[in-house]
Amino acid sequence: MSTLVKRLILIPLVGLGWLPQGFARDNSLLARVTVYWAGGGHGADHYTRQHKSATGPRLRQGHCAVDPRRIPYGSRVVLPDGTALSAVDTGSAVRNRKAARRSGRTNYERDAIVIDKFFETKGQALAWANSNPPFINVRVVPPNVATVAKPNITNSQPIALNPATATTNLAARSSTGAIAAPATTNAAAASPTGAIIRNPLGRLGR
């Protein structure tokens, strides 16, 4: 293989390594997930106690704080268990990734983004934090991507695409004993008013 061909192959591979996290094909990110709460002991700031978010909506469970430079406001952050969090808030500890830098054991973990999951009480927040790993892989769904609804199928019977054709192929004998020619009936469907319904698209093409 020539040197030129090797360089042409190497350049795209190196370029992929420089893509920032969040722009991967599946939008999968390693995140250090922390918790914050509105009430129940120390740990909540003035805005959180009043359920005020950075973007306006009242904070509630199912919301999270993110760094908007990495995850746009309005995105859905999907956790491994399928829980989807709405990115509506932010904070200095989230933006400077303090929790990831302090608790990460590897460079990969120390470079992880930080997502702060909101809870109503301190007890709920700590219970969740103690039962889940600190670093998890999350999937980010941008705000302009609509959720595809699952089809609601109520009838599993196949749909007939062509009208049924009634065919009569009886060998009828005449009074003289001769066999009459086969009779074939291909009747068109009639409407409730008695008019004949014809299919204008019965032929291929237009």
mmCIF file of C-alpha atoms in Angstrom:
data_model
loop_
_atom_site.group_PDB
_atom_site.id
_atom_site.type_symbol
_atom_site.label_atom_id
_atom_site.label_comp_id
_atom_site.label_asym_id
_atom_site.label_seq_id
_atom_site.Cartn_x
_atom_site.Cartn_y
_atom_site.Cartn_z
ATOM 1 C CA MET A 1 0.000 0.000 0.000
ATOM 2 C CA SER A 2 1.457 3.361 -0.990
ATOM 3 C CA THR A 3 2.201 6.085 1.542
ATOM 4 C CA LEU A 4 -0.411 8.372 -0.032
ATOM 5 C CA VAL A 5 -3.174 5.791 0.357
ATOM 6 C CA LYS A 6 -2.202 5.188 3.993
ATOM 7 C CA ARG A 7 -2.428 8.913 4.714
ATOM 8 C CA LEU A 8 -5.853 9.176 3.050
ATOM 9 C CA ILE A 9 -7.136 6.378 5.295
ATOM 10 C CA LEU A 10 -5.515 7.741 8.452
ATOM 11 C CA ILE A 11 -6.856 11.310 8.143
ATOM 12 C CA PRO A 12 -10.576 10.416 8.577
ATOM 13 C CA LEU A 13 -9.778 8.102 11.487
ATOM 14 C CA VAL A 14 -7.813 10.810 13.267
ATOM 15 C CA GLY A 15 -10.586 13.299 12.564
ATOM 16 C CA LEU A 16 -13.143 11.063 14.265
ATOM 17 C CA GLY A 17 -11.041 11.060 17.396
ATOM 18 C CA TRP A 18 -11.312 14.847 17.619
ATOM 19 C CA LEU A 19 -15.108 14.893 17.550
ATOM 20 C CA PRO A 20 -16.395 16.386 20.817
ATOM 21 C CA GLN A 21 -18.501 14.221 23.087
ATOM 22 C CA GLY A 22 -22.197 14.642 22.345
ATOM 23 C CA PHE A 23 -21.669 14.662 18.589
ATOM 24 C CA ALA A 24 -21.170 10.925 18.355
ATOM 25 C CA ARG A 25 -23.485 9.031 16.100
ATOM 26 C CA ASP A 26 -25.673 7.726 18.937
ATOM 27 C CA ASN A 27 -25.183 10.802 21.200
ATOM 28 C CA SER A 28 -23.892 8.522 23.957
ATOM 29 C CA LEU A 29 -21.903 10.167 26.737
ATOM 30 C CA LEU A 30 -20.182 9.131 29.937
ATOM 31 C CA ALA A 31 -21.695 11.201 32.730
ATOM 32 C CA ARG A 32 -21.038 11.721 36.417
ATOM 33 C CA VAL A 33 -24.595 11.956 37.735
ATOM 34 C CA THR A 34 -24.975 13.952 40.937
ATOM 35 C CA VAL A 35 -28.134 14.906 42.826
ATOM 36 C CA TYR A 36 -29.634 18.074 44.256
ATOM 37 C CA TRP A 37 -32.891 18.775 46.046
ATOM 38 C CA ALA A 38 -35.336 21.481 47.086
ATOM 39 C CA GLY A 39 -35.863 20.659 50.760
ATOM 40 C CA GLY A 40 -34.757 18.465 53.639
ATOM 41 C CA GLY A 41 -31.531 19.633 55.219
ATOM 42 C CA HIS A 42 -28.593 21.599 53.902
ATOM 43 C CA GLY A 43 -27.524 21.417 50.276
ATOM 44 C CA ALA A 44 -30.175 23.409 48.432
ATOM 45 C CA ASP A 45 -29.487 26.962 47.313
ATOM 46 C CA HIS A 46 -31.985 29.831 47.324
ATOM 47 C CA TYR A 47 -33.245 29.233 43.783
ATOM 48 C CA THR A 48 -33.581 25.470 44.166
ATOM 49 C CA ARG A 49 -35.605 25.829 47.375
ATOM 50 C CA GLN A 50 -38.039 27.982 45.398
ATOM 51 C CA HIS A 51 -38.063 25.449 42.527
ATOM 52 C CA LYS A 52 -36.645 28.037 40.120
ATOM 53 C CA SER A 53 -34.745 26.708 37.107
ATOM 54 C CA ALA A 54 -32.343 28.556 34.838
ATOM 55 C CA THR A 55 -34.752 28.344 31.892
ATOM 56 C CA GLY A 56 -38.000 29.255 33.649
ATOM 57 C CA PRO A 57 -40.016 26.044 34.265
ATOM 58 C CA ARG A 58 -40.712 25.142 37.884
ATOM 59 C CA LEU A 59 -38.271 22.460 39.009
ATOM 60 C CA ARG A 60 -39.774 19.028 39.558
ATOM 61 C CA GLN A 61 -38.627 15.434 39.575
ATOM 62 C CA GLY A 62 -37.662 14.449 36.066
ATOM 63 C CA HIS A 63 -35.613 17.629 35.583
ATOM 64 C CA CYS A 64 -31.840 17.906 35.598
ATOM 65 C CA ALA A 65 -29.095 20.503 35.423
ATOM 66 C CA VAL A 66 -26.559 20.365 32.579
ATOM 67 C CA ASP A 67 -23.815 22.390 30.978
ATOM 68 C CA PRO A 68 -25.673 24.003 28.038
ATOM 69 C CA ARG A 69 -22.404 24.190 26.087
ATOM 70 C CA ARG A 70 -22.415 20.382 25.969
ATOM 71 C CA ILE A 71 -26.127 19.537 26.251
ATOM 72 C CA PRO A 72 -28.615 22.110 24.889
ATOM 73 C CA TYR A 73 -31.495 23.168 27.101
ATOM 74 C CA GLY A 74 -34.634 21.224 26.266
ATOM 75 C CA SER A 75 -32.730 18.017 25.504
ATOM 76 C CA ARG A 76 -33.831 14.687 26.937
ATOM 77 C CA VAL A 77 -31.159 12.824 28.884
ATOM 78 C CA VAL A 78 -31.961 9.117 28.832
ATOM 79 C CA LEU A 79 -30.490 7.006 31.644
ATOM 80 C CA PRO A 80 -29.633 3.292 31.252
ATOM 81 C CA ASP A 81 -32.888 2.264 32.971
ATOM 82 C CA GLY A 82 -34.913 4.184 30.375
ATOM 83 C CA THR A 83 -35.687 7.184 32.595
ATOM 84 C CA ALA A 84 -35.712 10.419 30.572
ATOM 85 C CA LEU A 85 -34.696 13.682 32.240
ATOM 86 C CA SER A 86 -35.452 17.140 30.845
ATOM 87 C CA ALA A 87 -32.452 19.482 30.727
ATOM 88 C CA VAL A 88 -33.858 22.747 32.131
ATOM 89 C CA ASP A 89 -31.296 23.906 34.696
ATOM 90 C CA THR A 90 -27.588 24.548 35.164
ATOM 91 C CA GLY A 91 -25.076 25.426 37.868
ATOM 92 C CA SER A 92 -21.432 26.276 38.397
ATOM 93 C CA ALA A 93 -20.578 22.794 39.725
ATOM 94 C CA VAL A 94 -22.120 21.252 36.619
ATOM 95 C CA ARG A 95 -20.272 23.544 34.243
ATOM 96 C CA ASN A 96 -16.842 23.124 35.850
ATOM 97 C CA ARG A 97 -17.384 19.327 36.239
ATOM 98 C CA LYS A 98 -16.073 19.343 39.815
ATOM 99 C CA ALA A 99 -17.618 15.992 40.741
ATOM 100 C CA ALA A 100 -16.105 14.197 37.731
ATOM 101 C CA ARG A 101 -12.655 15.687 38.198
ATOM 102 C CA ARG A 102 -12.563 14.785 41.901
ATOM 103 C CA SER A 103 -14.056 11.292 41.847
ATOM 104 C CA GLY A 104 -12.853 10.005 38.480
ATOM 105 C CA ARG A 105 -10.329 7.188 38.689
ATOM 106 C CA THR A 106 -9.248 7.357 35.050
ATOM 107 C CA ASN A 107 -8.761 10.152 32.572
ATOM 108 C CA TYR A 108 -11.911 8.993 30.787
ATOM 109 C CA GLU A 109 -13.959 9.410 33.972
ATOM 110 C CA ARG A 110 -12.325 12.713 34.872
ATOM 111 C CA ASP A 111 -13.271 14.049 31.425
ATOM 112 C CA ALA A 112 -16.923 12.997 31.831
ATOM 113 C CA ILE A 113 -19.725 15.530 31.772
ATOM 114 C CA VAL A 114 -21.716 16.199 34.948
ATOM 115 C CA ILE A 115 -25.506 15.925 35.121
ATOM 116 C CA ASP A 116 -27.312 17.011 38.297
ATOM 117 C CA LYS A 117 -30.586 15.130 38.865
ATOM 118 C CA PHE A 118 -33.274 17.039 40.755
ATOM 119 C CA PHE A 119 -35.293 15.613 43.666
ATOM 120 C CA GLU A 120 -37.854 17.134 45.985
ATOM 121 C CA THR A 121 -36.183 16.000 49.214
ATOM 122 C CA LYS A 122 -32.704 15.191 50.409
ATOM 123 C CA GLY A 123 -33.809 11.693 51.429
ATOM 124 C CA GLN A 124 -35.006 10.871 47.909
ATOM 125 C CA ALA A 125 -31.830 12.265 46.375
ATOM 126 C CA LEU A 126 -29.428 10.352 48.608
ATOM 127 C CA ALA A 127 -31.430 7.130 48.276
ATOM 128 C CA TRP A 128 -31.096 7.328 44.494
ATOM 129 C CA ALA A 129 -27.392 8.270 44.636
ATOM 130 C CA ASN A 130 -26.577 5.388 46.984
ATOM 131 C CA SER A 131 -28.307 2.816 44.770
ATOM 132 C CA ASN A 132 -26.770 3.874 41.441
ATOM 133 C CA PRO A 133 -23.171 4.002 40.179
ATOM 134 C CA PRO A 134 -21.603 7.476 40.039
ATOM 135 C CA PHE A 135 -20.565 7.151 36.379
ATOM 136 C CA ILE A 136 -23.081 5.935 33.816
ATOM 137 C CA ASN A 137 -23.521 6.144 30.071
ATOM 138 C CA VAL A 138 -26.405 8.387 29.060
ATOM 139 C CA ARG A 139 -28.003 9.106 25.713
ATOM 140 C CA VAL A 140 -28.824 12.691 24.770
ATOM 141 C CA VAL A 141 -31.807 13.404 22.527
ATOM 142 C CA PRO A 142 -31.617 16.982 21.154
ATOM 143 C CA PRO A 143 -34.688 19.210 21.619
ATOM 144 C CA ASN A 144 -35.503 19.287 17.895
ATOM 145 C CA VAL A 145 -35.840 15.489 17.636
ATOM 146 C CA ALA A 146 -39.440 14.360 18.022
ATOM 147 C CA THR A 147 -40.346 11.200 19.893
ATOM 148 C CA VAL A 148 -41.621 8.492 17.550
ATOM 149 C CA ALA A 149 -44.840 7.042 18.932
ATOM 150 C CA LYS A 150 -45.318 3.301 18.856
ATOM 151 C CA PRO A 151 -48.078 2.188 16.466
ATOM 152 C CA ASN A 152 -51.316 1.123 18.123
ATOM 153 C CA ILE A 153 -52.293 -2.044 16.296
ATOM 154 C CA THR A 154 -55.754 -3.257 17.285
ATOM 155 C CA ASN A 155 -56.464 -5.662 14.425
ATOM 156 C CA SER A 156 -53.983 -8.347 13.458
ATOM 157 C CA GLN A 157 -56.002 -9.590 10.480
ATOM 158 C CA PRO A 158 -54.429 -9.042 7.033
ATOM 159 C CA ILE A 159 -55.968 -6.385 4.848
ATOM 160 C CA ALA A 160 -57.185 -7.566 1.445
ATOM 161 C CA LEU A 161 -55.715 -5.364 -1.269
ATOM 162 C CA ASN A 162 -57.741 -6.789 -4.172
ATOM 163 C CA PRO A 163 -61.514 -7.343 -4.248
ATOM 164 C CA ALA A 164 -62.633 -10.954 -4.165
ATOM 165 C CA THR A 165 -63.494 -12.490 -7.518
ATOM 166 C CA ALA A 166 -66.431 -14.791 -7.648
ATOM 167 C CA THR A 167 -65.835 -17.562 -10.193
ATOM 168 C CA THR A 168 -68.339 -20.184 -11.141
ATOM 169 C CA ASN A 169 -66.885 -23.086 -13.096
ATOM 170 C CA LEU A 170 -69.586 -25.688 -13.222
ATOM 171 C CA ALA A 171 -69.946 -28.310 -15.909
ATOM 172 C CA ALA A 172 -73.701 -28.074 -16.552
ATOM 173 C CA ARG A 173 -75.421 -30.602 -18.772
ATOM 174 C CA SER A 174 -78.114 -29.502 -21.172
ATOM 175 C CA SER A 175 -81.351 -31.322 -21.681
ATOM 176 C CA THR A 176 -79.788 -33.112 -24.673
ATOM 177 C CA GLY A 177 -76.875 -34.412 -22.567
ATOM 178 C CA ALA A 178 -74.232 -32.071 -24.013
ATOM 179 C CA ILE A 179 -71.819 -30.369 -21.616
ATOM 180 C CA ALA A 180 -72.297 -26.614 -21.555
ATOM 181 C CA ALA A 181 -69.308 -24.247 -21.664
ATOM 182 C CA PRO A 182 -67.910 -23.136 -18.277
ATOM 183 C CA ALA A 183 -69.556 -19.973 -17.001
ATOM 184 C CA THR A 184 -67.301 -17.385 -15.292
ATOM 185 C CA THR A 185 -68.670 -14.497 -13.292
ATOM 186 C CA ASN A 186 -66.439 -11.519 -12.512
ATOM 187 C CA ALA A 187 -68.906 -9.052 -11.137
ATOM 188 C CA ALA A 188 -67.973 -5.550 -10.052
ATOM 189 C CA ALA A 189 -68.864 -4.494 -6.513
ATOM 190 C CA ALA A 190 -71.977 -2.462 -6.071
ATOM 191 C CA SER A 191 -72.449 0.459 -3.724
ATOM 192 C CA PRO A 192 -75.286 0.602 -1.178
ATOM 193 C CA THR A 193 -77.266 2.686 -3.684
ATOM 194 C CA GLY A 194 -76.917 0.053 -6.377
ATOM 195 C CA ALA A 195 -74.410 1.981 -8.520
ATOM 196 C CA ILE A 196 -71.355 0.161 -9.861
ATOM 197 C CA ILE A 197 -68.101 1.100 -8.122
ATOM 198 C CA ARG A 198 -65.096 1.040 -10.405
ATOM 199 C CA ASN A 199 -61.489 1.345 -9.291
ATOM 200 C CA PRO A 200 -59.752 4.172 -11.213
ATOM 201 C CA LEU A 201 -56.359 2.966 -9.972
ATOM 202 C CA GLY A 202 -56.789 -0.637 -11.058
ATOM 203 C CA ARG A 203 -53.986 -0.308 -13.564
ATOM 204 C CA LEU A 204 -50.320 0.339 -12.784
ATOM 205 C CA GLY A 205 -48.964 3.828 -13.163
ATOM 206 C CA ARG A 206 -50.944 7.002 -13.628
#
